[in-house]
Coordinates of C-alpha atoms in Angstrom, one line a residue:
Chain M
M298 CA 101.6 111.2 95.5
A299 CA 103.6 109.0 93.8
I300 CA 104.1 105.6 94.1
L301 CA 107.1 103.1 93.8
V302 CA 106.6 100.5 92.0
I303 CA 109.6 97.4 92.2
A304 CA 110.1 96.3 88.5
E305 CA 110.0 92.5 88.4
H306 CA 112.7 91.6 85.5
D307 CA 116.2 89.5 84.6
N308 CA 118.3 92.1 84.1
A309 CA 118.3 92.0 80.5
T310 CA 114.4 92.6 80.1
L311 CA 111.1 93.5 81.6
K312 CA 108.8 90.9 82.9
G313 CA 105.2 90.8 82.4
A314 CA 103.8 91.2 85.5
T315 CA 105.6 94.5 86.4
L316 CA 103.4 96.0 83.4
N317 CA 100.0 94.5 85.7
V318 CA 101.4 96.5 88.7
V319 CA 101.4 99.6 86.4
T320 CA 98.1 99.5 86.3
A321 CA 97.4 99.3 89.7
A322 CA 99.6 102.0 90.3
S323 CA 97.6 103.8 87.7
A324 CA 94.8 102.5 89.7
I325 CA 95.4 104.2 93.0
G326 CA 96.4 107.4 91.2
G327 CA 99.2 109.7 91.2
D328 CA 102.6 109.6 89.8
V329 CA 104.4 105.7 89.3
V330 CA 107.6 105.7 89.5
V331 CA 109.3 102.0 88.8
L332 CA 112.7 100.9 90.5
V333 CA 114.3 98.7 88.3
A334 CA 117.3 97.1 91.1
G335 CA 119.1 95.0 88.9
S336 CA 123.6 94.2 87.8
N337 CA 124.0 95.6 84.9
C338 CA 120.3 96.1 83.9
G339 CA 120.1 99.1 81.7
A340 CA 118.2 97.0 79.3
A341 CA 115.4 96.7 81.9
A342 CA 115.2 100.3 83.2
E343 CA 115.1 101.0 79.1
A344 CA 112.2 98.9 78.9
A345 CA 110.4 100.2 81.9
A346 CA 111.3 103.5 80.7
K347 CA 108.7 103.2 77.8
V348 CA 105.8 101.5 79.7
A349 CA 102.9 103.5 79.3
G350 CA 102.2 105.4 82.4
V351 CA 104.9 105.2 84.1
S352 CA 106.9 108.9 85.0
K353 CA 110.0 108.5 85.7
V354 CA 112.2 105.4 86.0
L355 CA 115.3 104.8 89.3
V356 CA 118.0 102.1 88.5
A357 CA 120.0 100.9 90.9
D358 CA 122.7 99.1 89.0
N359 CA 125.3 97.0 91.3
A360 CA 126.4 93.9 91.8
A361 CA 124.5 93.1 95.3
Y362 CA 121.5 93.6 93.0
E363 CA 121.6 91.0 90.7
Y364 CA 120.0 88.4 92.3
Q365 CA 117.7 90.7 94.0
L366 CA 118.6 88.8 97.5
A367 CA 116.0 89.6 99.9
E368 CA 118.0 91.4 102.4
N369 CA 119.9 94.1 99.9
M370 CA 116.6 94.7 98.6
G371 CA 114.6 95.2 101.5
E372 CA 116.8 97.3 102.7
L373 CA 117.3 99.6 99.5
V374 CA 113.3 99.4 98.7
A375 CA 112.9 100.4 102.8
E376 CA 115.2 103.9 102.2
L377 CA 114.0 105.0 98.5
G378 CA 110.3 103.8 99.4
K379 CA 110.5 106.7 102.3
E380 CA 109.4 109.3 100.1
Y381 CA 106.2 107.8 98.6
S382 CA 102.6 107.1 99.6
H383 CA 102.9 103.3 97.9
I384 CA 104.6 100.7 97.4
L385 CA 103.8 98.6 95.4
A386 CA 105.8 94.9 93.8
A387 CA 104.4 92.2 92.1
A388 CA 103.4 88.9 94.3
T389 CA 105.3 86.7 93.0
T390 CA 108.0 84.6 94.4
T391 CA 110.6 87.5 94.0
G392 CA 108.0 90.3 95.5
K393 CA 106.9 88.5 98.7
D394 CA 110.7 87.2 98.9
F395 CA 111.5 91.2 99.2
L396 CA 108.8 93.1 100.1
P397 CA 107.7 92.6 103.5
R398 CA 111.7 93.3 104.3
A399 CA 110.7 96.5 103.3
A400 CA 107.8 97.3 104.9
A401 CA 109.1 95.4 108.5
L402 CA 112.1 98.6 107.9
L403 CA 109.5 101.2 107.9
D404 CA 107.4 100.0 110.1
V405 CA 104.4 99.5 108.1
N406 CA 101.7 96.5 107.8
M407 CA 101.8 95.0 104.1
L408 CA 98.6 94.2 102.2
S409 CA 99.6 90.5 100.5
E410 CA 98.1 89.4 96.5
V411 CA 96.1 92.9 96.0
T412 CA 93.5 92.1 93.2
A413 CA 91.2 95.5 93.8
V414 CA 92.1 99.1 94.7
V415 CA 89.2 100.3 96.2
D416 CA 90.7 103.7 97.0
A417 CA 94.3 105.2 97.8
D418 CA 93.7 103.3 101.6
T419 CA 91.8 100.9 101.0
F420 CA 92.7 97.2 98.7
S421 CA 90.8 94.1 98.6
R422 CA 92.6 90.9 98.7
P423 CA 91.8 87.1 99.1
I424 CA 91.8 85.2 102.1
Y425 CA 91.3 81.7 103.4
A426 CA 92.6 80.3 99.6
G427 CA 90.3 82.3 98.4
N428 CA 87.2 81.1 99.6
A429 CA 86.6 85.3 100.8
I430 CA 87.3 88.5 100.2
A431 CA 88.8 90.7 102.5
T432 CA 88.6 94.7 102.0
V433 CA 91.0 95.9 103.9
K434 CA 91.4 99.9 105.3
S435 CA 94.6 101.1 106.1
S436 CA 96.3 103.5 108.3
D437 CA 99.7 102.9 107.6
S438 CA 102.0 106.4 106.3
I439 CA 103.1 104.0 103.4
K440 CA 101.1 101.8 102.1
V441 CA 102.9 98.2 101.2
M442 CA 101.6 96.1 99.0
T443 CA 102.1 92.7 96.4
V444 CA 99.9 92.8 94.0
R445 CA 98.0 89.4 92.2
G446 CA 98.9 90.1 88.2
T447 CA 96.0 88.3 86.9
A448 CA 93.7 91.2 88.9
F449 CA 94.8 93.8 86.3
D450 CA 95.2 93.8 82.8
A451 CA 98.2 94.7 82.2
A452 CA 100.2 98.3 80.7
A453 CA 100.6 99.0 77.3
A454 CA 104.3 98.2 77.1
E455 CA 105.5 101.0 74.6
G456 CA 104.4 104.5 74.7
G457 CA 105.9 106.5 77.4
S458 CA 109.2 108.0 77.9
A459 CA 110.3 108.3 81.4
A460 CA 112.9 109.8 82.9
V461 CA 115.4 107.1 83.8
E462 CA 117.4 108.6 87.1
A463 CA 120.5 106.6 88.6
V464 CA 120.2 105.5 92.2
A465 CA 123.5 106.3 93.9
A466 CA 122.3 104.0 97.2
V467 CA 124.1 100.8 98.1
K468 CA 122.9 98.3 100.1
D469 CA 124.9 95.2 101.0
A470 CA 123.4 93.8 103.7
G471 CA 126.5 90.6 103.2
L472 CA 123.6 88.0 104.8
S473 CA 123.3 85.4 101.8
A474 CA 124.7 84.4 98.6
F475 CA 123.7 83.5 95.3
V476 CA 124.6 79.7 95.0
G477 CA 122.2 78.2 92.4
E478 CA 119.8 78.0 90.0
E479 CA 117.1 75.4 88.4
L480 CA 114.8 77.1 85.7
A481 CA 112.1 75.0 83.6
K482 CA 113.3 75.3 80.8
S483 CA 110.5 75.6 77.9
D484 CA 109.7 77.5 74.9
R485 CA 106.2 77.5 75.8
P486 CA 104.7 80.7 77.2
E487 CA 104.8 81.6 80.7
L488 CA 102.2 80.2 83.2
T489 CA 100.7 83.2 84.9
G490 CA 101.1 85.1 81.6
A491 CA 99.9 82.1 79.0
K492 CA 96.4 83.3 77.2
I493 CA 95.6 79.5 77.1
V494 CA 97.2 76.8 80.0
V495 CA 96.4 73.2 79.3
S496 CA 96.7 71.5 82.7
G497 CA 96.8 67.6 83.3
G498 CA 95.7 66.0 86.9
R499 CA 96.2 63.0 88.6
G500 CA 94.0 61.0 85.6
M501 CA 97.3 61.3 83.8
Q502 CA 98.3 58.8 85.5
N503 CA 102.4 59.6 85.0
G504 CA 104.4 62.1 83.6
D505 CA 104.9 60.3 80.0
N506 CA 101.2 61.0 79.4
F507 CA 101.7 64.9 79.8
E508 CA 103.3 64.2 76.1
M509 CA 99.8 64.3 74.9
L510 CA 98.9 67.9 76.7
Y511 CA 102.9 69.5 75.6
K512 CA 101.2 68.7 71.5
V513 CA 98.4 69.9 72.2
A514 CA 99.2 73.1 74.3
D515 CA 102.3 73.2 71.0
K516 CA 99.7 73.9 68.5
I517 CA 97.3 76.4 70.1
G518 CA 100.6 78.3 72.4
A519 CA 99.9 77.0 75.0
A520 CA 101.8 77.2 78.7
V521 CA 101.2 73.6 80.5
G522 CA 99.7 73.1 84.3
A523 CA 99.2 70.6 86.7
S524 CA 97.2 70.0 89.6
R525 CA 98.8 69.6 92.9
A526 CA 97.7 65.9 93.1
A527 CA 99.7 65.5 89.9
V528 CA 102.7 67.3 91.5
D529 CA 102.7 64.9 94.6
A530 CA 101.9 61.9 92.6
G531 CA 106.3 62.8 90.9
F532 CA 104.9 63.4 87.3
V533 CA 106.0 66.8 86.7
P534 CA 107.7 69.4 88.5
N535 CA 106.1 71.3 91.4
D536 CA 106.9 75.1 89.8
M537 CA 104.3 73.7 86.9
Q538 CA 101.5 73.7 89.8
V539 CA 98.4 75.4 89.3
G540 CA 96.5 76.4 93.1
Q541 CA 96.6 78.0 96.0
T542 CA 99.8 76.2 96.8
G543 CA 101.2 76.8 93.3
K544 CA 100.6 79.3 90.8
I545 CA 97.2 81.2 89.8
V546 CA 96.5 82.1 86.8
A547 CA 92.8 83.4 85.2
P548 CA 94.3 83.0 80.8
D549 CA 91.2 83.4 78.4
L550 CA 91.5 79.3 77.9
Y551 CA 91.7 76.9 80.7
I552 CA 92.0 73.4 80.2
A553 CA 91.9 71.2 82.8
V554 CA 92.4 67.4 82.1
G555 CA 91.7 64.5 84.3
I556 CA 91.8 66.8 87.1
S557 CA 88.7 66.5 89.4
G558 CA 88.5 69.7 90.8
A559 CA 90.2 70.0 94.3
I560 CA 89.8 73.3 96.4
Q561 CA 93.1 73.6 96.2
H562 CA 93.6 73.1 92.6
L563 CA 90.3 75.8 91.8
A564 CA 91.8 78.6 94.1
G565 CA 94.6 78.9 91.4
M566 CA 92.1 78.6 88.3
K567 CA 88.7 79.3 88.7
D568 CA 89.2 83.3 87.3
S569 CA 89.7 81.7 84.0
K570 CA 87.7 83.6 81.3
V571 CA 86.6 80.1 79.6
I572 CA 87.3 76.9 81.5
V573 CA 87.2 73.7 79.9
A574 CA 87.1 70.3 81.9
I575 CA 87.9 66.5 80.6
N576 CA 87.2 63.8 83.0
K577 CA 85.4 60.5 82.4
D578 CA 84.3 60.7 86.0
E579 CA 80.9 63.2 85.3
E580 CA 80.4 63.8 88.9
A581 CA 83.8 65.4 89.0
P582 CA 83.6 68.8 90.7
I583 CA 85.6 70.3 87.9
F584 CA 82.2 69.7 86.4
Q585 CA 80.7 72.4 88.5
V586 CA 83.0 75.3 87.4
A587 CA 83.2 74.1 83.9
D588 CA 81.8 76.3 80.9
Y589 CA 82.4 73.4 78.5
G590 CA 82.7 69.6 79.5
L591 CA 83.4 66.7 78.3
V592 CA 82.9 63.4 79.8
A593 CA 85.5 60.6 78.3
D594 CA 88.7 58.9 78.6
L595 CA 91.2 61.5 78.4
F596 CA 93.4 59.2 76.4
D597 CA 91.1 59.2 73.8
A598 CA 89.8 62.8 74.4
V599 CA 93.4 64.1 73.8
P600 CA 94.6 62.7 71.1
A601 CA 91.1 63.6 68.8
L602 CA 92.0 67.2 70.6
E603 CA 95.4 67.3 69.1
N604 CA 93.7 66.0 65.6
A605 CA 91.2 69.1 65.6
L606 CA 92.9 71.9 66.2
Chain Y
M35 CA 122.2 74.6 117.7
K36 CA 119.1 76.1 119.1
V37 CA 116.3 76.0 117.0
L38 CA 113.1 78.1 117.0
V39 CA 110.0 77.2 115.7
A40 CA 107.0 79.6 115.3
V41 CA 103.8 77.7 114.6
K42 CA 100.0 79.1 114.5
R43 CA 96.1 77.7 115.7
V44 CA 93.9 78.3 112.6
I45 CA 91.5 76.5 110.7
D46 CA 92.0 73.1 109.9
Y47 CA 92.6 72.7 106.5
N48 CA 89.8 70.4 105.5
V49 CA 86.7 73.0 106.7
K50 CA 84.8 75.2 104.6
V51 CA 85.3 78.4 105.6
R52 CA 82.1 80.6 105.2
V53 CA 81.3 84.2 105.6
K54 CA 79.1 85.9 108.1
P55 CA 76.3 86.8 106.6
D56 CA 76.6 90.2 107.6
N57 CA 80.0 90.1 105.9
S58 CA 81.4 91.5 108.7
D59 CA 84.9 87.9 108.5
V60 CA 84.3 84.9 108.0
D61 CA 82.6 82.7 110.6
L62 CA 85.0 80.3 113.0
T63 CA 82.1 79.2 115.3
N64 CA 82.4 75.7 116.1
V65 CA 85.3 75.4 113.6
K66 CA 87.7 72.6 113.3
M67 CA 91.2 75.0 114.4
A68 CA 94.6 72.6 114.2
M69 CA 98.6 73.8 113.2
N70 CA 98.3 75.5 110.5
P71 CA 99.5 73.2 108.0
F72 CA 103.2 75.7 106.9
C73 CA 103.9 75.1 110.6
E74 CA 103.7 71.6 110.6
I75 CA 106.5 71.2 107.9
A76 CA 108.3 73.7 109.8
V77 CA 108.0 71.7 112.8
E78 CA 108.9 68.1 111.2
E79 CA 112.1 70.0 110.0
A80 CA 113.7 71.3 113.1
V81 CA 112.5 68.0 114.5
R82 CA 115.1 66.3 111.7
L83 CA 117.5 68.7 111.8
K84 CA 117.8 67.4 116.0
E85 CA 117.7 63.8 114.7
K86 CA 120.5 64.3 112.5
G87 CA 122.7 65.9 114.8
V88 CA 122.3 69.2 114.3
A89 CA 120.5 70.9 116.2
T90 CA 120.7 70.2 119.5
E91 CA 117.0 72.0 121.4
V92 CA 114.1 72.4 119.6
V93 CA 112.2 75.7 121.0
V94 CA 108.4 76.0 119.7
V95 CA 106.6 79.5 119.8
S96 CA 102.8 80.7 119.4
I97 CA 101.3 83.8 120.0
G98 CA 97.1 83.3 119.9
P99 CA 94.4 82.3 123.1
K100 CA 94.8 80.1 125.8
V101 CA 93.9 77.3 123.8
A102 CA 96.9 78.1 121.4
Q103 CA 98.4 75.7 124.1
E104 CA 96.6 72.5 122.3
Q105 CA 98.8 73.5 119.1
I106 CA 101.8 73.7 121.2
R107 CA 101.1 70.2 123.1
T108 CA 101.0 69.0 119.1
A109 CA 104.1 70.3 118.1
L110 CA 106.2 68.6 121.9
A111 CA 104.3 65.7 120.7
L112 CA 106.6 65.7 116.9
G113 CA 109.5 66.1 118.7
A114 CA 110.1 70.3 120.3
D115 CA 111.2 70.4 123.9
R116 CA 109.8 72.8 124.8
G117 CA 106.6 75.8 124.4
I118 CA 106.7 79.5 124.7
L119 CA 103.0 80.7 124.5
I120 CA 102.6 84.3 124.0
E121 CA 99.1 84.8 124.9
T122 CA 97.1 87.1 123.6
E123 CA 92.7 87.6 122.5
E124 CA 93.9 90.5 120.3
K125 CA 93.6 90.4 116.6
L126 CA 97.7 90.3 115.3
E127 CA 98.9 91.8 112.3
S128 CA 102.2 90.2 110.9
L129 CA 104.0 93.5 111.8
T130 CA 103.1 92.8 115.8
V131 CA 103.9 89.2 115.4
A132 CA 107.6 89.7 114.1
K133 CA 108.3 92.0 116.8
L134 CA 106.5 89.7 119.1
L135 CA 108.9 87.1 117.6
K136 CA 111.8 89.2 117.6
A137 CA 112.0 89.6 121.2
V138 CA 111.8 85.8 121.6
V139 CA 114.3 85.9 119.3
E140 CA 116.1 88.1 121.4
K141 CA 116.1 85.9 124.7
E142 CA 116.4 82.5 122.9
Q143 CA 119.1 83.8 120.6
P144 CA 118.3 80.7 118.4
Q145 CA 120.9 79.9 115.9
L146 CA 117.9 79.1 113.0
V147 CA 114.2 80.0 113.1
L148 CA 111.6 78.0 111.3
L149 CA 108.0 79.5 110.2
G150 CA 105.6 78.3 108.0
K151 CA 105.2 80.6 104.2
Q152 CA 102.3 81.8 105.1
T153 CA 99.3 80.4 106.7
I154 CA 96.1 79.6 105.7
D155 CA 94.1 81.9 107.3
S156 CA 95.2 85.1 106.3
D157 CA 97.3 83.8 103.3
N158 CA 100.1 86.7 103.9
N159 CA 103.0 85.2 103.6
Q160 CA 104.7 88.2 105.7
T161 CA 105.8 87.3 108.6
G162 CA 109.4 84.8 108.6
Q163 CA 110.6 88.0 106.3
M164 CA 109.3 90.6 108.5
L165 CA 111.3 88.4 111.5
G166 CA 114.3 89.3 109.1
A167 CA 114.2 92.9 109.1
L168 CA 113.9 93.4 112.3
T169 CA 116.2 91.1 113.4
N170 CA 118.9 92.1 111.0
M171 CA 119.0 88.4 110.0
A172 CA 119.5 86.5 106.4
Q173 CA 116.6 84.5 104.4
G174 CA 115.5 81.2 103.0
T175 CA 111.5 82.0 102.1
F176 CA 110.0 79.0 100.4
A177 CA 112.8 76.3 101.6
S178 CA 112.2 72.4 99.9
E179 CA 115.7 71.6 101.2
V180 CA 117.2 73.5 104.4
V181 CA 121.1 71.9 105.0
V182 CA 123.7 73.5 107.5
D183 CA 126.6 73.4 106.8
G184 CA 129.3 74.7 109.4
D185 CA 128.2 78.6 110.2
K186 CA 126.1 78.8 107.2
V187 CA 122.5 76.8 105.9
N188 CA 122.0 76.6 102.1
V189 CA 118.4 76.9 101.5
T190 CA 116.8 75.5 98.5
R191 CA 113.9 77.8 97.7
E192 CA 111.0 77.1 95.2
I193 CA 110.9 80.3 92.8
D194 CA 108.3 80.7 90.3
G195 CA 110.6 79.3 87.3
G196 CA 112.3 76.0 88.8
L197 CA 114.5 76.3 92.3
R198 CA 117.3 78.9 93.5
T199 CA 119.8 77.8 96.6
V200 CA 120.4 80.6 98.1
A201 CA 123.7 80.3 101.0
L202 CA 122.9 82.6 104.8
K203 CA 124.9 83.4 107.4
L204 CA 123.8 82.0 110.3
P205 CA 122.0 82.9 112.4
A206 CA 119.2 82.4 109.8
I207 CA 115.3 82.4 109.4
V208 CA 114.0 79.5 106.9
T209 CA 110.0 79.3 106.0
T210 CA 108.9 76.2 104.7
D211 CA 106.7 75.1 101.1
L212 CA 105.0 71.9 100.7
R213 CA 107.6 70.1 99.5
L214 CA 110.2 70.2 102.1
N215 CA 109.2 66.8 103.4
E216 CA 105.9 65.2 104.9
P217 CA 105.4 66.1 108.9
R218 CA 104.3 62.7 110.8
Y219 CA 101.8 61.6 112.5
A220 CA 102.0 61.8 116.4
S221 CA 102.1 58.6 118.7
L222 CA 100.1 57.9 121.8
P223 CA 103.3 57.6 123.5
N224 CA 104.8 61.2 122.6
I225 CA 101.4 62.5 122.9
M226 CA 101.5 61.6 126.9
K227 CA 105.0 62.9 126.4
A228 CA 104.7 66.3 125.5
K229 CA 102.3 66.6 128.6
R230 CA 104.8 66.6 130.6
K231 CA 107.3 69.0 128.4
P232 CA 107.8 72.5 129.3
L233 CA 105.8 75.0 128.5
D234 CA 105.8 79.0 129.2
V235 CA 103.3 81.4 129.2
T236 CA 104.2 84.6 128.3
T237 CA 102.1 88.3 127.3
P238 CA 103.0 90.8 125.2
A239 CA 103.1 93.3 128.1
D240 CA 105.8 91.1 129.5
L241 CA 108.1 90.8 126.4
D242 CA 107.4 95.0 125.9
V243 CA 105.8 94.7 123.0
A244 CA 103.0 97.0 121.6
M245 CA 99.5 95.4 120.5
T246 CA 99.3 97.9 117.3
S247 CA 96.7 97.9 114.6
T248 CA 97.1 99.9 111.6
L249 CA 94.9 97.6 109.3
S250 CA 90.7 97.5 109.6
L251 CA 88.3 95.2 107.8
V252 CA 85.7 96.9 106.5
K253 CA 84.3 93.6 104.6
V254 CA 84.7 90.7 104.1
T255 CA 82.7 88.8 100.9
P256 CA 82.1 85.5 99.6
P257 CA 84.3 85.2 96.0
A258 CA 82.0 85.8 92.7
E259 CA 80.6 82.2 91.6
R260 CA 80.6 80.4 88.9
Q261 CA 78.0 78.8 87.0
A262 CA 78.3 75.3 85.1
G263 CA 78.0 75.4 81.8
I264 CA 77.1 72.8 79.3
K265 CA 78.4 69.2 78.6
V266 CA 79.2 68.9 75.2
G267 CA 79.0 64.9 73.4
S268 CA 82.6 64.9 72.0
V269 CA 85.5 66.8 71.0
E270 CA 84.9 68.4 67.5
E271 CA 81.6 69.7 69.5
L272 CA 84.0 71.2 72.0
V273 CA 85.9 72.7 69.7
E274 CA 83.1 74.7 67.5
K275 CA 82.0 75.9 70.7
L276 CA 85.5 77.2 71.3
K277 CA 86.0 78.4 68.1
N278 CA 82.7 80.0 67.7
E279 CA 80.7 80.7 71.3
A280 CA 83.9 81.3 73.8
K281 CA 86.0 82.3 70.8
V282 CA 89.1 81.6 72.7
L283 CA 90.1 79.7 70.2

C-alpha cells in the first residue's frame, strides 16, 4: 500500500500544512510518497524529501503547475494517483480546489476535512459545521481525502532523506489562467499555524481598534484573527475570519476579544488548547467554552494586557 | 447566455443540529428546512447577471425529494426563470450529484453553472469541482467576484492568504463564497408569480445515471464538549494563570 500526499507549497518553500498531512498518511500506514507540482519548485521538493516519514518525492516541474490551477492539478493527480491506495491533500483553499476534480476523474468519492484515521478505509470528519462528527467507511478503490491540519500533529520537517524523482507527465488543460493575486502581507505568523491567536469581534467597534490587538499579538508572537461579525462589519479583511465559514484554528492559546461566541465562530476555534475570553457581557456564550474568562471592557483590558505581557 | 444554478434543500442554518441517541445519524425529524445559504448566493448572482443583461435565462436545478420543489420555487421567486427537479429519495454522494448535474448540463448547454461552494449539512465542498472535471469545464471556486468578459469569465477567489483572480474559458463553473453578494428577499408578488413558472420533474433513471454509493456511515457522534473554566478578576490574574497554570505564555 502506498499513499500519495500532494504537497502544499509556493514553489520556494514547503507549507507547514503538508507536514500535518504526512502525519495523517503515516497513521493510515504504508509508503508515503509526496508529489510537489509547481514551476521551478526544486527547493520545495528538496524540503519535502527531508520530511520524516516520506519515502519518495515526485516532482512535476512545469509552467502549467506554477499556480496549481485546479484544472491542471486535477488531471495530474488523477493520472499519477491511479497507482496509490490513498490520495491526501491539505484542506486548504488549494487542496479543496483541485482534489475533488482528481477524485471525479478517478470515478471515486472523496472525504473532506478528515480529522481522524480509524483504519485504512474508515475516517472521521465533521459535518453540520462541526456540530456532529461522522465516521465514514469508504469502499472506493482509491481513497481520496483532504485532511484538516489542526487535527494532526506536524511531522518533523527534518530527518528524512527521500529520493526525488521527476515526473514526465505534463497536464495543461488550457481552460484557465492566473490573472493576479492580492495577498495580505504580514510579519505575523499564519493564522492556521500560529501557536497563539488573538481574535477580535464586533466589540472592537472599528478596524482602527484592531491596532490594540496587533500590539498584543506582536508581544507574544501571535496571529490575529476576527469573527465573522467583525469581517461583515468591514473592520478587517475576510482572510482573517476564524469560524465555520473562515479558517479553522487550534492554537495552544486562543484569546477572544469582544467576541460573543456564535456557534459559527466556535466551530472554528473550539479545539484550541486554552481559550481566553475578554468580554464585558458576562452572559456572552463565549464564556461557556473559555478556560479563563475576564468580564471587562476590552478598551481597558487589552491595553492592560499589552502592558502585563 | 444561459445560466444554470444548482440548489440544495438542507436544514435551516438557524437550527441547532442534534445527533440521534443511537448515533446512527443526525435527527432531522420535524426540523425546519431551507435553501442552502451558499446556493442562495448562487441564485442571487445569476439573477443579477440577468438584470445586467449578461444572462438571458436562469435555470435552477435541484436534486432530492418531492418537497425540494419548495426550494426551487424560492429560487423562482428570487428571479430564476424555470426549474428542474431530479426527484429521488435516496441519500446522495457528491460524485452522483455531479453525474446528475452533468446530464443536465449536457441537455441545457449553459454557458455558466453557479453552485454554492458547500452545503451546510455535509460540508463537503466537492460538487462544483467534480462537475468541472466531468464536463471538462474550468472552475472558479470560492468566488467573491464574477465578471463575464466576452468568451471568458474572470473570477476573484477567496484563498487562504487573500484573493486570487483567474480567467476561465466559457462555459465555466463558479462556486460561491459568502462575500459574493447579499441575497435579496422574495417579494410577495414574486412568490405568487413563481407558482406559475415552469418546473419540470425528472428522475436519475430518466437521465441514465446510476445511483451508486461507496460511502457508508458507520456512526455519527456529538463533538467533544468543552467545559466552561473559571472567571478571573483582573488582567494581572489572567496573565499569571496563563504563565503558571496553563503554561501557554
